[in-house]
mmCIF file of C-alpha atoms in Angstrom:
data_model
loop_
_atom_site.group_PDB
_atom_site.id
_atom_site.type_symbol
_atom_site.label_atom_id
_atom_site.label_comp_id
_atom_site.label_asym_id
_atom_site.label_seq_id
_atom_site.Cartn_x
_atom_site.Cartn_y
_atom_site.Cartn_z
ATOM 1 C CA MET A 248 -18.319 8.045 23.703
ATOM 2 C CA SER A 249 -17.655 10.738 20.991
ATOM 3 C CA HIS A 250 -18.832 13.952 21.372
ATOM 4 C CA SER A 251 -20.296 16.137 18.348
ATOM 5 C CA PRO A 252 -20.799 19.344 19.805
ATOM 6 C CA ASP A 253 -22.753 22.341 18.935
ATOM 7 C CA PRO A 254 -20.997 24.481 15.564
ATOM 8 C CA ASP A 255 -21.185 27.678 17.530
ATOM 9 C CA GLU A 256 -20.315 26.119 20.886
ATOM 10 C CA ASP A 257 -17.426 28.024 21.874
ATOM 11 C CA GLY A 258 -16.363 28.937 17.890
ATOM 12 C CA LEU A 259 -14.804 24.702 17.498
ATOM 13 C CA ASP A 260 -15.668 22.985 14.341
ATOM 14 C CA THR A 261 -17.246 20.178 14.026
ATOM 15 C CA VAL A 262 -15.846 17.051 14.948
ATOM 16 C CA PRO A 263 -16.129 14.534 11.804
ATOM 17 C CA ALA A 264 -18.277 11.103 12.608
ATOM 18 C CA PRO A 265 -15.816 8.483 13.187
ATOM 19 C CA HIS A 266 -15.524 5.894 10.594
ATOM 20 C CA PRO A 267 -17.573 2.813 10.396
ATOM 21 C CA VAL A 268 -14.822 -0.058 12.119
ATOM 22 C CA PHE A 269 -15.493 2.973 15.453
ATOM 23 C CA HIS A 270 -18.477 1.201 15.413
ATOM 24 C CA VAL A 271 -17.547 -2.358 14.501
ATOM 25 C CA GLU A 272 -14.706 -1.894 17.079
ATOM 26 C CA GLN A 273 -17.054 -0.660 19.502
ATOM 27 C CA ALA A 274 -19.148 -4.019 19.268
ATOM 28 C CA LEU A 275 -16.686 -6.730 19.227
ATOM 29 C CA LEU A 276 -15.169 -4.377 22.447
ATOM 30 C CA GLY A 277 -18.754 -4.503 24.032
ATOM 31 C CA ALA A 278 -19.159 -8.316 23.367
ATOM 32 C CA LEU A 279 -15.599 -9.182 25.141
ATOM 33 C CA LEU A 280 -17.551 -7.148 27.782
ATOM 34 C CA LEU A 281 -20.938 -8.583 27.738
ATOM 35 C CA ASP A 282 -19.310 -12.461 27.584
ATOM 36 C CA PRO A 283 -15.961 -12.516 27.857
ATOM 37 C CA ARG A 284 -15.879 -16.713 26.653
ATOM 38 C CA HIS A 285 -16.265 -15.179 23.209
ATOM 39 C CA LEU A 286 -12.724 -14.015 22.927
ATOM 40 C CA GLY A 287 -12.058 -17.677 21.873
ATOM 41 C CA ASP A 288 -13.698 -16.639 18.730
ATOM 42 C CA VAL A 289 -11.298 -13.900 18.014
ATOM 43 C CA THR A 290 -8.123 -14.990 15.662
ATOM 44 C CA GLY A 291 -6.111 -12.792 13.760
ATOM 45 C CA LEU A 292 -6.071 -9.630 16.331
ATOM 46 C CA SER A 293 -3.904 -7.768 18.574
ATOM 47 C CA ALA A 294 -4.074 -4.418 20.051
ATOM 48 C CA ASP A 295 -2.908 -2.981 16.833
ATOM 49 C CA SER A 296 -5.386 -3.163 14.752
ATOM 50 C CA PHE A 297 -7.560 -1.172 16.768
ATOM 51 C CA SER A 298 -7.796 2.349 15.338
ATOM 52 C CA THR A 299 -8.089 4.502 18.753
ATOM 53 C CA ALA A 300 -5.345 4.074 21.577
ATOM 54 C CA ALA A 301 -8.800 3.037 24.184
ATOM 55 C CA HIS A 302 -9.586 0.558 22.130
ATOM 56 C CA ALA A 303 -6.464 -1.139 21.574
ATOM 57 C CA ALA A 304 -6.127 -0.641 25.951
ATOM 58 C CA LEU A 305 -8.940 -2.614 26.423
ATOM 59 C CA TYR A 306 -8.834 -5.256 24.092
ATOM 60 C CA ALA A 307 -5.247 -5.758 25.719
ATOM 61 C CA ALA A 308 -6.634 -5.661 28.817
ATOM 62 C CA ILE A 309 -9.425 -7.763 27.928
ATOM 63 C CA SER A 310 -6.720 -10.900 26.129
ATOM 64 C CA SER A 311 -4.079 -10.025 29.676
ATOM 65 C CA LEU A 312 -6.923 -11.120 31.776
ATOM 66 C CA PRO A 313 -7.602 -14.305 33.105
ATOM 67 C CA PRO A 314 -12.259 -14.603 31.939
ATOM 68 C CA PRO A 315 -14.146 -14.874 34.476
ATOM 69 C CA ASP A 316 -16.867 -17.586 36.119
ATOM 70 C CA PRO A 317 -19.408 -16.937 34.211
ATOM 71 C CA ASP A 318 -22.224 -17.517 36.610
ATOM 72 C CA GLU A 319 -20.336 -14.906 39.151
ATOM 73 C CA HIS A 320 -20.266 -12.292 35.767
ATOM 74 C CA THR A 321 -23.458 -11.629 35.324
ATOM 75 C CA LYS A 322 -23.703 -11.423 39.545
ATOM 76 C CA ASN A 323 -21.447 -8.288 39.297
ATOM 77 C CA THR A 324 -18.954 -6.389 38.110
ATOM 78 C CA THR A 325 -15.467 -7.508 39.429
ATOM 79 C CA TRP A 326 -14.220 -8.608 36.269
ATOM 80 C CA LEU A 327 -15.400 -4.809 34.457
ATOM 81 C CA ASN A 328 -13.254 -3.561 37.238
ATOM 82 C CA GLN A 329 -10.277 -5.083 36.189
ATOM 83 C CA VAL A 330 -10.119 -4.880 33.005
ATOM 84 C CA LEU A 331 -11.196 -0.507 33.750
ATOM 85 C CA VAL A 332 -7.910 -0.874 35.761
ATOM 86 C CA ALA A 333 -5.393 -2.458 33.278
ATOM 87 C CA GLY A 334 -6.692 -0.135 29.833
ATOM 88 C CA ARG A 335 -6.281 3.571 32.190
ATOM 89 C CA GLU A 336 -2.702 2.349 32.332
ATOM 90 C CA GLN A 337 -1.998 2.691 28.692
ATOM 91 C CA ALA A 338 -5.012 4.423 28.204
ATOM 92 C CA ARG A 339 -5.465 6.991 30.818
ATOM 93 C CA GLY A 340 -9.258 8.225 29.283
ATOM 94 C CA LEU A 341 -10.642 5.302 30.287
ATOM 95 C CA THR A 342 -14.050 5.576 32.146
ATOM 96 C CA ALA A 343 -16.430 2.968 33.490
ATOM 97 C CA SER A 344 -19.812 4.770 31.879
ATOM 98 C CA TYR A 345 -17.912 4.339 28.733
ATOM 99 C CA LEU A 346 -17.571 0.629 29.464
ATOM 100 C CA HIS A 347 -20.549 0.462 29.945
ATOM 101 C CA THR A 348 -22.028 1.774 26.428
ATOM 102 C CA LEU A 349 -19.263 -0.708 24.492
ATOM 103 C CA ILE A 350 -22.161 -3.162 25.766
ATOM 104 C CA GLN A 351 -25.225 -1.333 25.517
ATOM 105 C CA VAL A 352 -24.257 -0.464 21.587
ATOM 106 C CA CYS A 353 -23.137 -3.953 21.250
ATOM 107 C CA PRO A 354 -26.256 -5.337 18.574
ATOM 108 C CA TRP A 355 -25.447 -9.683 19.176
ATOM 109 C CA PRO A 356 -22.097 -10.265 21.385
ATOM 110 C CA ARG A 357 -22.379 -14.037 19.544
ATOM 111 C CA HIS A 358 -21.555 -12.044 16.709
ATOM 112 C CA ALA A 359 -18.117 -11.079 18.082
ATOM 113 C CA ALA A 360 -16.138 -13.248 15.982
ATOM 114 C CA ALA A 361 -17.332 -11.592 12.974
ATOM 115 C CA TYR A 362 -17.203 -8.096 14.373
ATOM 116 C CA ALA A 363 -13.281 -9.579 15.101
ATOM 117 C CA ARG A 364 -12.913 -10.006 10.992
ATOM 118 C CA MET A 365 -14.201 -6.570 9.900
ATOM 119 C CA VAL A 366 -12.413 -4.951 12.668
ATOM 120 C CA GLU A 367 -9.011 -6.968 10.793
ATOM 121 C CA ALA A 368 -9.734 -6.254 7.599
ATOM 122 C CA GLU A 369 -9.340 -2.611 8.149
ATOM 123 C CA HIS A 370 -6.160 -3.235 10.003
ATOM 124 C CA ALA A 371 -5.227 -4.265 6.873
ATOM 125 C CA ARG A 372 -5.959 -1.668 4.909
ATOM 126 C CA ARG A 373 -4.271 0.478 7.645
ATOM 127 C CA ARG A 374 -1.198 -1.217 6.995
ATOM 128 C CA LEU A 375 -1.012 -1.556 3.058
ATOM 129 C CA ARG A 376 -1.537 2.125 2.923
ATOM 130 C CA ALA A 377 0.839 2.915 5.414
ATOM 131 C CA ALA A 378 3.825 0.329 3.899
ATOM 132 C CA ALA A 379 2.926 2.466 -0.106
ATOM 133 C CA GLU A 380 3.289 5.530 2.004
ATOM 134 C CA HIS A 381 6.458 4.734 3.053
ATOM 135 C CA LEU A 382 7.272 3.364 -0.127
ATOM 136 C CA VAL A 383 6.580 7.024 -1.978
ATOM 137 C CA GLN A 384 9.017 8.654 0.653
ATOM 138 C CA THR A 385 11.309 6.442 0.350
ATOM 139 C CA VAL A 386 11.585 7.006 -3.893
ATOM 140 C CA HIS A 387 11.761 11.468 -2.695
ATOM 141 C CA ASP A 388 14.032 10.932 -0.146
ATOM 142 C CA ALA A 389 16.864 12.922 -1.532
ATOM 143 C CA SER A 390 19.082 11.925 1.193
ATOM 144 C CA LEU A 391 19.569 7.906 0.182
ATOM 145 C CA PRO A 392 23.074 6.786 -0.207
ATOM 146 C CA HIS A 393 22.240 4.144 -2.543
ATOM 147 C CA PRO A 394 17.951 5.261 -2.949
ATOM 148 C CA VAL A 395 17.716 2.425 -6.167
ATOM 149 C CA GLU A 396 19.231 -0.586 -3.664
ATOM 150 C CA THR A 397 16.747 1.432 -0.480
ATOM 151 C CA VAL A 398 13.496 1.663 -3.136
ATOM 152 C CA LEU A 399 13.800 -1.258 -3.932
ATOM 153 C CA ALA A 400 14.274 -2.437 -0.612
ATOM 154 C CA GLU A 401 11.079 -0.793 0.936
ATOM 155 C CA ALA A 402 8.693 -2.069 -2.244
ATOM 156 C CA ASP A 403 9.701 -5.979 -0.784
ATOM 157 C CA ALA A 404 8.486 -5.111 2.607
ATOM 158 C CA LEU A 405 5.628 -3.799 0.635
ATOM 159 C CA ALA A 406 4.841 -6.761 -1.192
ATOM 160 C CA ALA A 407 5.506 -8.789 2.608
ATOM 161 C CA VAL A 408 2.488 -7.225 4.065
ATOM 162 C CA VAL A 409 0.591 -7.787 0.574
ATOM 163 C CA ASP A 410 1.193 -11.693 1.160
ATOM 164 C CA ASP A 411 0.238 -11.540 4.857
ATOM 165 C CA ILE A 412 -3.398 -10.036 3.864
ATOM 166 C CA ALA A 413 -3.582 -12.728 1.548
ATOM 167 C CA GLY A 414 -3.033 -15.178 3.699
ATOM 168 C CA ARG A 415 -5.756 -14.100 6.076
ATOM 169 C CA PHE A 416 -8.102 -12.932 3.319
ATOM 170 C CA PRO A 417 -9.484 -15.625 1.221
ATOM 171 C CA PRO A 418 -9.823 -15.041 -2.536
ATOM 172 C CA ARG A 419 -13.848 -13.676 -3.499
ATOM 173 C CA ALA A 420 -14.899 -13.027 -6.718
ATOM 174 C CA GLY A 421 -15.711 -10.291 -8.556
ATOM 175 C CA ALA A 422 -11.092 -9.476 -6.963
ATOM 176 C CA LEU A 423 -9.769 -6.645 -9.101
ATOM 177 C CA PRO A 424 -10.947 -3.405 -7.074
ATOM 178 C CA HIS A 425 -12.845 -0.635 -9.346
ATOM 179 C CA THR A 426 -11.151 2.439 -8.126
ATOM 180 C CA THR A 427 -11.297 4.641 -10.858
ATOM 181 C CA LEU A 428 -7.226 5.444 -10.866
ATOM 182 C CA ALA A 429 -6.012 8.947 -12.632
ATOM 183 C CA PRO A 430 -3.409 9.149 -14.591
ATOM 184 C CA PRO A 431 0.498 9.903 -13.416
ATOM 185 C CA THR A 432 1.493 13.295 -13.218
ATOM 186 C CA ILE A 433 4.226 12.978 -10.996
ATOM 187 C CA VAL A 434 7.763 13.352 -13.791
ATOM 188 C CA PRO A 435 10.880 13.823 -10.921
ATOM 189 C CA ASP A 436 13.564 16.522 -11.843
ATOM 190 C CA HIS A 437 11.787 16.638 -15.734
ATOM 191 C CA VAL A 438 14.415 19.293 -16.884
ATOM 192 C CA GLU A 439 17.719 17.203 -16.006
ATOM 193 C CA ALA A 440 15.931 14.093 -17.540
ATOM 194 C CA GLY A 441 15.119 15.778 -20.366
ATOM 195 C CA GLU A 442 18.788 16.717 -21.011
ATOM 196 C CA GLU A 443 19.912 13.325 -19.825
ATOM 197 C CA GLU A 444 18.118 11.972 -22.753
ATOM 198 C CA GLN A 445 19.178 14.096 -25.046
ATOM 199 C CA LEU A 446 22.321 13.343 -24.495
ATOM 200 C CA LEU A 447 21.633 9.978 -24.700
ATOM 201 C CA LEU A 448 19.963 10.495 -28.127
ATOM 202 C CA ALA A 449 23.036 12.279 -29.536
ATOM 203 C CA THR A 450 25.461 9.873 -27.916
ATOM 204 C CA ALA A 451 23.669 6.937 -29.653
ATOM 205 C CA THR A 452 23.961 8.552 -32.896
ATOM 206 C CA ALA A 453 27.480 8.818 -33.249
ATOM 207 C CA TYR A 454 27.684 5.284 -31.058
ATOM 208 C CA PRO A 455 25.382 2.978 -32.792
ATOM 209 C CA ALA A 456 27.153 -0.410 -32.282
ATOM 210 C CA ASP A 457 26.935 0.304 -28.522
ATOM 211 C CA VAL A 458 23.161 0.678 -29.087
ATOM 212 C CA ALA A 459 23.214 -3.264 -28.946
ATOM 213 C CA SER A 460 24.859 -3.219 -25.377
ATOM 214 C CA VAL A 461 21.988 -0.969 -23.729
ATOM 215 C CA ARG A 462 19.271 -3.689 -24.833
ATOM 216 C CA TRP A 463 17.477 -3.407 -21.108
ATOM 217 C CA LEU A 464 16.552 0.641 -22.294
ATOM 218 C CA LEU A 465 12.471 0.632 -23.528
ATOM 219 C CA PRO A 466 10.703 3.463 -25.256
ATOM 220 C CA GLU A 467 8.889 3.833 -21.946
ATOM 221 C CA ASP A 468 11.610 4.463 -19.710
ATOM 222 C CA PHE A 469 11.763 7.832 -21.458
ATOM 223 C CA THR A 470 9.788 11.203 -20.083
ATOM 224 C CA GLN A 471 9.551 12.758 -22.931
ATOM 225 C CA PRO A 472 7.484 11.271 -26.796
ATOM 226 C CA LEU A 473 9.533 12.320 -29.017
ATOM 227 C CA HIS A 474 12.691 11.076 -26.837
ATOM 228 C CA ALA A 475 11.268 7.843 -26.508
ATOM 229 C CA GLY A 476 10.526 8.277 -30.504
ATOM 230 C CA LEU A 477 13.914 9.198 -31.235
ATOM 231 C CA TRP A 478 14.780 5.929 -29.291
ATOM 232 C CA GLN A 479 12.502 3.500 -31.127
ATOM 233 C CA CYS A 480 14.510 4.764 -34.612
ATOM 234 C CA LEU A 481 17.542 4.062 -33.341
ATOM 235 C CA THR A 482 17.150 0.913 -32.537
ATOM 236 C CA ALA A 483 15.150 0.280 -36.029
ATOM 237 C CA LEU A 484 18.326 1.524 -37.786
ATOM 238 C CA THR A 485 20.729 -0.763 -36.329
ATOM 239 C CA ARG A 486 18.804 -3.342 -35.686
ATOM 240 C CA ARG A 487 18.122 -3.799 -40.160
ATOM 241 C CA GLN A 488 22.590 -2.403 -39.779
ATOM 242 C CA GLU A 489 21.359 0.642 -41.980
ATOM 243 C CA PRO A 490 23.942 3.787 -41.889
ATOM 244 C CA VAL A 491 23.251 5.912 -37.674
ATOM 245 C CA ASP A 492 24.040 9.526 -38.110
ATOM 246 C CA PRO A 493 21.914 12.820 -37.078
ATOM 247 C CA VAL A 494 20.732 13.054 -40.961
ATOM 248 C CA THR A 495 19.341 9.399 -41.161
ATOM 249 C CA VAL A 496 17.379 9.214 -37.553
ATOM 250 C CA LEU A 497 15.590 12.230 -38.404
ATOM 251 C CA TRP A 498 13.818 10.666 -41.913
ATOM 252 C CA GLU A 499 13.216 7.409 -39.771
ATOM 253 C CA ALA A 500 11.889 9.865 -37.006
ATOM 254 C CA GLN A 501 9.476 11.512 -40.116
ATOM 255 C CA GLN A 502 8.615 8.234 -41.611
ATOM 256 C CA ARG A 503 7.214 7.518 -37.960
ATOM 257 C CA GLY A 504 4.540 10.181 -38.129
ATOM 258 C CA LEU A 505 7.340 12.153 -34.469
ATOM 259 C CA LEU A 506 7.947 15.804 -36.327
ATOM 260 C CA GLY A 507 5.761 18.153 -35.717
ATOM 261 C CA ASN A 508 4.424 21.162 -34.967
ATOM 262 C CA ALA A 509 6.278 21.445 -31.541
ATOM 263 C CA SER A 510 9.561 18.734 -33.104
ATOM 264 C CA GLU A 511 11.300 21.003 -35.916
ATOM 265 C CA PRO A 512 14.121 19.419 -38.536
ATOM 266 C CA GLY A 513 16.752 21.789 -37.397
ATOM 267 C CA ASP A 514 16.112 21.085 -33.416
ATOM 268 C CA VAL A 515 15.730 17.179 -34.059
ATOM 269 C CA LEU A 516 19.090 17.655 -35.466
ATOM 270 C CA ARG A 517 20.463 19.773 -33.424
ATOM 271 C CA LEU A 518 19.341 17.346 -30.425
ATOM 272 C CA LEU A 519 21.891 14.624 -32.314
ATOM 273 C CA ALA A 520 24.611 16.339 -32.726
ATOM 274 C CA GLU A 521 26.344 17.050 -29.214
ATOM 275 C CA PRO A 522 27.586 13.701 -27.819
ATOM 276 C CA ALA A 523 29.175 13.020 -24.481
ATOM 277 C CA GLY A 524 30.653 10.260 -22.457
ATOM 278 C CA SER A 525 28.659 6.997 -23.595
ATOM 279 C CA VAL A 526 25.462 5.612 -23.921
ATOM 280 C CA GLU A 527 25.903 2.239 -21.275
ATOM 281 C CA HIS A 528 25.990 5.699 -18.619
ATOM 282 C CA TRP A 529 23.605 7.796 -20.165
ATOM 283 C CA GLY A 530 21.167 4.728 -21.053
ATOM 284 C CA GLN A 531 21.718 3.527 -16.861
ATOM 285 C CA LEU A 532 20.595 7.186 -15.438
ATOM 286 C CA THR A 533 17.153 6.922 -18.190
ATOM 287 C CA LEU A 534 16.853 3.512 -16.811
ATOM 288 C CA LYS A 535 17.183 4.440 -13.086
ATOM 289 C CA ARG A 536 14.701 7.364 -12.974
ATOM 290 C CA SER A 537 11.998 5.243 -14.539
ATOM 291 C CA LEU A 538 12.968 2.491 -12.179
ATOM 292 C CA LEU A 539 12.459 5.266 -9.385
ATOM 293 C CA ALA A 540 9.485 7.168 -11.280
ATOM 294 C CA THR A 541 7.846 3.757 -11.524
ATOM 295 C CA ALA A 542 7.603 2.947 -7.991
ATOM 296 C CA ASP A 543 5.954 6.068 -7.017
ATOM 297 C CA HIS A 544 3.381 5.363 -9.739
ATOM 298 C CA ALA A 545 2.875 1.637 -7.523
ATOM 299 C CA GLY A 546 2.584 3.342 -4.268
ATOM 300 C CA ARG A 547 0.507 5.765 -5.091
ATOM 301 C CA ARG A 548 -2.266 3.598 -6.888
ATOM 302 C CA ILE A 549 -1.858 0.955 -3.903
ATOM 303 C CA GLU A 550 -2.951 4.310 -1.626
ATOM 304 C CA ALA A 551 -5.704 5.792 -4.217
ATOM 305 C CA TYR A 552 -6.845 1.605 -3.868
ATOM 306 C CA THR A 553 -6.948 1.950 0.043
ATOM 307 C CA ASP A 554 -8.909 5.206 0.243
ATOM 308 C CA ASP A 555 -11.263 3.299 -1.213
ATOM 309 C CA PRO A 556 -13.606 1.757 0.950
ATOM 310 C CA SER A 557 -15.604 0.004 -0.449
ATOM 311 C CA ASN A 558 -12.968 -2.322 -2.065
ATOM 312 C CA THR A 559 -12.323 -5.359 0.182
ATOM 313 C CA PRO A 560 -8.697 -6.739 2.064
ATOM 314 C CA PHE A 561 -8.544 -9.540 -1.319
ATOM 315 C CA GLN A 562 -9.646 -6.168 -4.090
ATOM 316 C CA LEU A 563 -6.695 -4.273 -2.393
ATOM 317 C CA VAL A 564 -4.586 -7.789 -2.986
ATOM 318 C CA THR A 565 -5.137 -7.802 -6.080
ATOM 319 C CA GLY A 566 -4.847 -4.320 -7.028
ATOM 320 C CA ALA A 567 -1.271 -3.732 -5.123
ATOM 321 C CA ARG A 568 0.285 -6.935 -6.772
ATOM 322 C CA ARG A 569 -0.536 -6.265 -10.000
ATOM 323 C CA SER A 570 1.171 -2.718 -9.155
ATOM 324 C CA LEU A 571 4.303 -3.929 -7.925
ATOM 325 C CA ALA A 572 4.467 -7.095 -10.761
ATOM 326 C CA GLN A 573 5.473 -3.548 -13.065
ATOM 327 C CA LEU A 574 7.965 -2.630 -10.626
ATOM 328 C CA GLY A 575 9.048 -6.406 -10.893
ATOM 329 C CA ALA A 576 9.577 -6.044 -14.927
ATOM 330 C CA ILE A 577 11.997 -3.355 -14.413
ATOM 331 C CA ARG A 578 13.805 -4.063 -11.912
ATOM 332 C CA THR A 579 14.570 -7.114 -13.382
ATOM 333 C CA ARG A 580 15.762 -5.131 -16.648
ATOM 334 C CA TRP A 581 17.868 -2.806 -14.073
ATOM 335 C CA GLN A 582 19.789 -5.860 -12.933
ATOM 336 C CA HIS A 583 20.595 -6.710 -16.915
ATOM 337 C CA ALA A 584 21.734 -2.836 -16.669
ATOM 338 C CA ILE A 585 24.227 -2.928 -13.855
ATOM 339 C CA GLY A 586 25.567 -6.259 -15.027
ATOM 340 C CA ARG A 587 24.967 -7.968 -11.029
ATOM 341 C CA PRO A 588 21.647 -9.113 -9.427
ATOM 342 C CA LEU A 589 19.665 -6.938 -6.589
ATOM 343 C CA PRO A 590 18.429 -9.072 -3.716
ATOM 344 C CA GLN A 591 15.400 -10.587 -4.110
ATOM 345 C CA ARG A 592 12.644 -11.231 -1.068
ATOM 346 C CA ARG A 593 11.065 -15.096 -1.545
ATOM 347 C CA GLN A 594 8.224 -15.385 -3.616
ATOM 348 C CA ALA A 595 4.977 -16.196 -1.823
ATOM 349 C CA PRO A 596 3.125 -19.525 -3.127
ATOM 350 C CA THR A 597 0.406 -19.092 -5.806
ATOM 351 C CA THR A 598 -2.043 -21.243 -4.743
ATOM 352 C CA ARG A 599 -5.763 -20.747 -3.678
ATOM 353 C CA ALA A 600 -5.218 -18.767 0.336
ATOM 354 C CA GLY A 601 -7.659 -21.516 2.556
ATOM 355 C CA PRO A 602 -10.100 -20.100 4.730
ATOM 356 C CA PRO A 603 -8.368 -18.488 8.111
ATOM 357 C CA ILE A 604 -7.567 -20.957 10.812
ATOM 358 C CA ARG A 605 -9.754 -20.203 14.394
ATOM 359 C CA ARG A 606 -9.459 -21.809 17.553
ATOM 360 C CA ALA A 607 -12.265 -24.132 18.325
ATOM 361 C CA PRO A 608 -13.808 -22.267 21.441
ATOM 362 C CA THR A 609 -13.228 -24.875 24.272
ATOM 363 C CA ALA A 610 -16.299 -25.802 26.373
ATOM 364 C CA SER A 611 -18.513 -23.788 28.830
ATOM 365 C CA PRO A 612 -21.698 -23.638 30.004
ATOM 366 C CA PRO A 613 -24.379 -21.754 27.710
ATOM 367 C CA PRO A 614 -23.750 -18.097 27.322
ATOM 368 C CA ALA A 615 -25.569 -16.060 30.105
ATOM 369 C CA ARG A 616 -28.398 -13.838 28.888
ATOM 370 C CA PRO A 617 -27.532 -10.620 28.239
ATOM 371 C CA THR A 618 -30.089 -8.143 30.192
ATOM 372 C CA ALA A 619 -28.368 -10.406 33.364
ATOM 373 C CA ALA A 620 -25.343 -9.231 32.409
ATOM 374 C CA ARG A 621 -25.801 -5.731 31.457
ATOM 375 C CA ALA A 622 -28.233 -4.780 34.622
ATOM 376 C CA ALA A 623 -24.095 -6.487 35.892
ATOM 377 C CA ALA A 624 -22.380 -3.607 33.916
ATOM 378 C CA GLY A 625 -25.155 -0.723 34.949
ATOM 379 C CA ARG A 626 -23.725 -1.269 38.015
ATOM 380 C CA THR A 627 -19.803 -0.815 37.482
ATOM 381 C CA PRO A 628 -18.679 1.617 39.655
#
């Protein structure tokens, strides 16, 4: 069992209390050690589903060893000794006393299936968080030769985890996660992004006929509100087929209320007066940055959902799918921007998930009385 030392003992910090799932895992393992026949009630778990190496090793040993004769199991500790030996191959710190503790802390062995479902739910949370963290890390990996393609591949891997969790946990009422999310605060390469957006706006002002070729670019792709507003001015003028130059764009900006203390008319005119390159080139760079920022925000939102222990697995699924849907929308626009489709993953079925499939327990004699098994466990060498 875990031990929380005195804060003054050898100057060590207090060991944090284990999470609730730790106690759930103890109850499940205790139920299986007490009555191994309940292993037939457990589905959807593997050794990786457990939060500690010791618990994973014990579950692997219990699952791999032939079950004992129920009557003999109440009389001796032979099978428990075998579990201990097998478990020590993966976790050398396992002791007979810990197996005894697991049996003692299990409230009701017949609740093994419920305990297993809880372990599976927490494992789903950890899997989802790991996939979201990997997506965020990939977004910020400056060494990638093809960042957009790699990030979208990670997003697909994250979506596959979401689909798997959705298949394991049927939907329930109140599926929306209730986690309060902070607004995104990270804007990568803010200075560089602003310079590229200025070049885009100036080039589009000089060559307004090219604005129609970048219809896939939207105001929300820009990192600065003024730039987003000026892009709206440009697209509105070209759509109305009115003259486009720095002065007409400035007048349109005034009509839209874009000019203020932070946006002097002279600054706007200078911003629009230095074209370079092509509209499509700068538009693609702006959209690329927007796509990566959207992926970053989606990953961080999903991380926030998984950090809230009150969210159920299906609430996590709902929140994750909504976050990834925003990335899917900008992905479609990116495909139009580069003129070729990117690999698309197969969409998950949209039908409601049914209840999990469980194996029927094999016929067996009536369960042994807990008191006898607990007494046998106490004789574990």
